CSV table of C-alpha atoms in Angstrom, one decimal:
chain,number,residue,atom,x,y,z
C,507,UNK,CA,161.7,132.2,106.9
C,508,UNK,CA,162.9,130.1,104.0
C,509,UNK,CA,165.8,128.6,106.0
C,510,UNK,CA,163.5,127.7,108.9
C,511,UNK,CA,161.1,125.9,106.5
C,512,UNK,CA,164.0,124.1,104.7
C,513,UNK,CA,165.5,123.0,108.1
C,514,UNK,CA,162.1,121.7,109.2
C,515,UNK,CA,161.7,119.6,106.0
C,516,UNK,CA,165.3,118.3,106.2
C,517,UNK,CA,164.6,117.1,109.7
C,518,UNK,CA,161.5,115.2,108.6
C,519,UNK,CA,162.9,113.1,105.7
C,520,UNK,CA,166.3,111.5,104.8
C,521,UNK,CA,165.6,112.3,101.1
C,522,UNK,CA,167.8,115.0,99.6
C,523,UNK,CA,166.0,115.8,96.4
C,524,UNK,CA,167.8,116.7,93.2
C,525,UNK,CA,164.6,117.2,91.2
C,526,UNK,CA,161.5,119.1,92.2
C,527,UNK,CA,158.1,118.5,90.6
C,528,UNK,CA,155.1,120.8,90.7
C,529,UNK,CA,152.1,118.5,90.0
C,530,UNK,CA,149.5,120.6,88.2
C,531,UNK,CA,145.9,119.8,87.7
C,532,UNK,CA,145.5,116.1,86.7
C,533,UNK,CA,149.1,115.3,87.5
C,534,UNK,CA,148.8,114.7,91.2
C,535,UNK,CA,148.9,110.9,90.6
C,536,UNK,CA,152.5,111.2,89.5
C,537,UNK,CA,153.4,111.4,93.2
C,538,UNK,CA,151.8,108.0,93.7
C,539,UNK,CA,154.7,106.5,91.7
C,540,UNK,CA,157.3,107.9,94.1
C,541,UNK,CA,159.2,105.0,95.8
C,542,UNK,CA,159.7,105.1,99.6
C,543,UNK,CA,157.5,108.2,99.8
C,544,UNK,CA,157.6,110.5,102.8
C,545,UNK,CA,154.5,112.7,102.8
C,546,UNK,CA,154.4,116.0,104.7
C,547,UNK,CA,151.0,117.9,104.7
C,548,UNK,CA,151.3,121.6,103.9
C,549,UNK,CA,149.6,122.5,107.1
C,550,UNK,CA,152.4,120.9,109.1
C,551,UNK,CA,155.1,122.9,107.3
C,552,UNK,CA,156.1,126.2,108.9
C,553,UNK,CA,155.4,129.3,106.7
C,554,UNK,CA,153.8,127.2,103.9
C,555,UNK,CA,150.6,128.4,102.3
C,556,UNK,CA,147.6,125.9,102.1
C,557,UNK,CA,146.1,125.0,98.7
C,558,UNK,CA,142.4,125.8,98.5
C,559,UNK,CA,141.9,124.4,95.0
C,560,UNK,CA,139.6,121.3,94.9
C,561,UNK,CA,141.5,118.2,94.0
C,562,UNK,CA,144.9,119.4,95.2
C,563,UNK,CA,146.0,117.2,98.0
C,564,UNK,CA,148.2,119.7,99.8
C,565,UNK,CA,151.3,117.8,100.6
C,566,UNK,CA,155.0,117.5,99.7
C,567,UNK,CA,156.0,114.0,98.7
C,568,UNK,CA,159.7,113.1,99.1
C,569,UNK,CA,161.1,109.9,97.7
C,570,UNK,CA,162.7,108.4,94.5
C,571,UNK,CA,161.6,108.1,90.8
C,572,UNK,CA,163.9,105.8,88.8
C,573,UNK,CA,166.4,105.9,91.7
C,574,UNK,CA,166.6,109.8,91.6
C,575,UNK,CA,165.7,111.7,94.8
C,576,UNK,CA,162.7,113.9,94.2
C,577,UNK,CA,160.2,116.1,96.0
C,578,UNK,CA,156.8,116.6,94.4
C,579,UNK,CA,154.2,119.2,95.3
C,580,UNK,CA,150.7,117.7,95.3
C,581,UNK,CA,148.8,120.9,95.2
C,582,UNK,CA,150.0,124.4,94.5
C,583,UNK,CA,149.2,128.0,95.3
C,584,UNK,CA,147.7,130.7,93.1
C,585,UNK,CA,147.7,134.4,93.2
C,586,UNK,CA,143.9,134.3,92.6
C,587,UNK,CA,143.5,132.5,95.9
C,588,UNK,CA,144.6,135.7,97.6
C,589,UNK,CA,148.2,134.8,98.3
C,590,UNK,CA,150.8,137.4,97.6
C,591,UNK,CA,153.3,136.4,94.8
C,592,UNK,CA,156.2,135.9,97.3
C,593,UNK,CA,154.1,133.3,99.1
C,594,UNK,CA,153.2,131.5,95.9
C,595,UNK,CA,156.9,131.3,95.1
C,596,UNK,CA,158.0,130.2,98.6
C,597,UNK,CA,157.9,126.4,97.9
C,598,UNK,CA,160.2,126.8,94.9
C,599,UNK,CA,162.7,128.8,96.8
C,600,UNK,CA,162.6,126.3,99.6
C,601,UNK,CA,163.2,123.5,97.1
C,602,UNK,CA,166.4,125.2,96.1
C,603,UNK,CA,167.5,125.3,99.7
C,604,UNK,CA,166.8,121.5,99.9
C,605,UNK,CA,169.2,120.9,97.0
C,606,UNK,CA,166.9,120.8,94.0
C,607,UNK,CA,168.8,121.5,90.8
C,608,UNK,CA,166.0,120.8,88.3
C,609,UNK,CA,162.4,121.9,88.5
C,610,UNK,CA,159.6,120.3,86.4
C,611,UNK,CA,156.4,122.3,86.4
C,612,UNK,CA,153.2,120.8,84.9
C,613,UNK,CA,149.7,122.2,84.3
C,614,UNK,CA,146.4,121.6,82.6
C,615,UNK,CA,145.7,123.9,79.8
C,616,UNK,CA,142.9,123.9,77.2
C,617,UNK,CA,141.6,126.1,74.5
């Protein structure tokens, strides 16, 4: 399943990301700074869950930030949405198969 998903993504973009970014709440606009962006909606990606959280765009954005190849998740998946944990982690495992060496995870937190 992971390999199938990775092969699909590699066939859709020439970008081979070194860095993966999980855009948490309020950070989705970071992906708007990606140069030469290739956007792939989650619903088009085999085996990918679909984000149900309001404000999460639900797409992978491939491109470059400061000349570094990246992939950013605009929208993520949560256990409380009813997804099993393995499905919530699937995008991260796929990123590894795409060549990602560094993962940056962001979130909104308050107290």
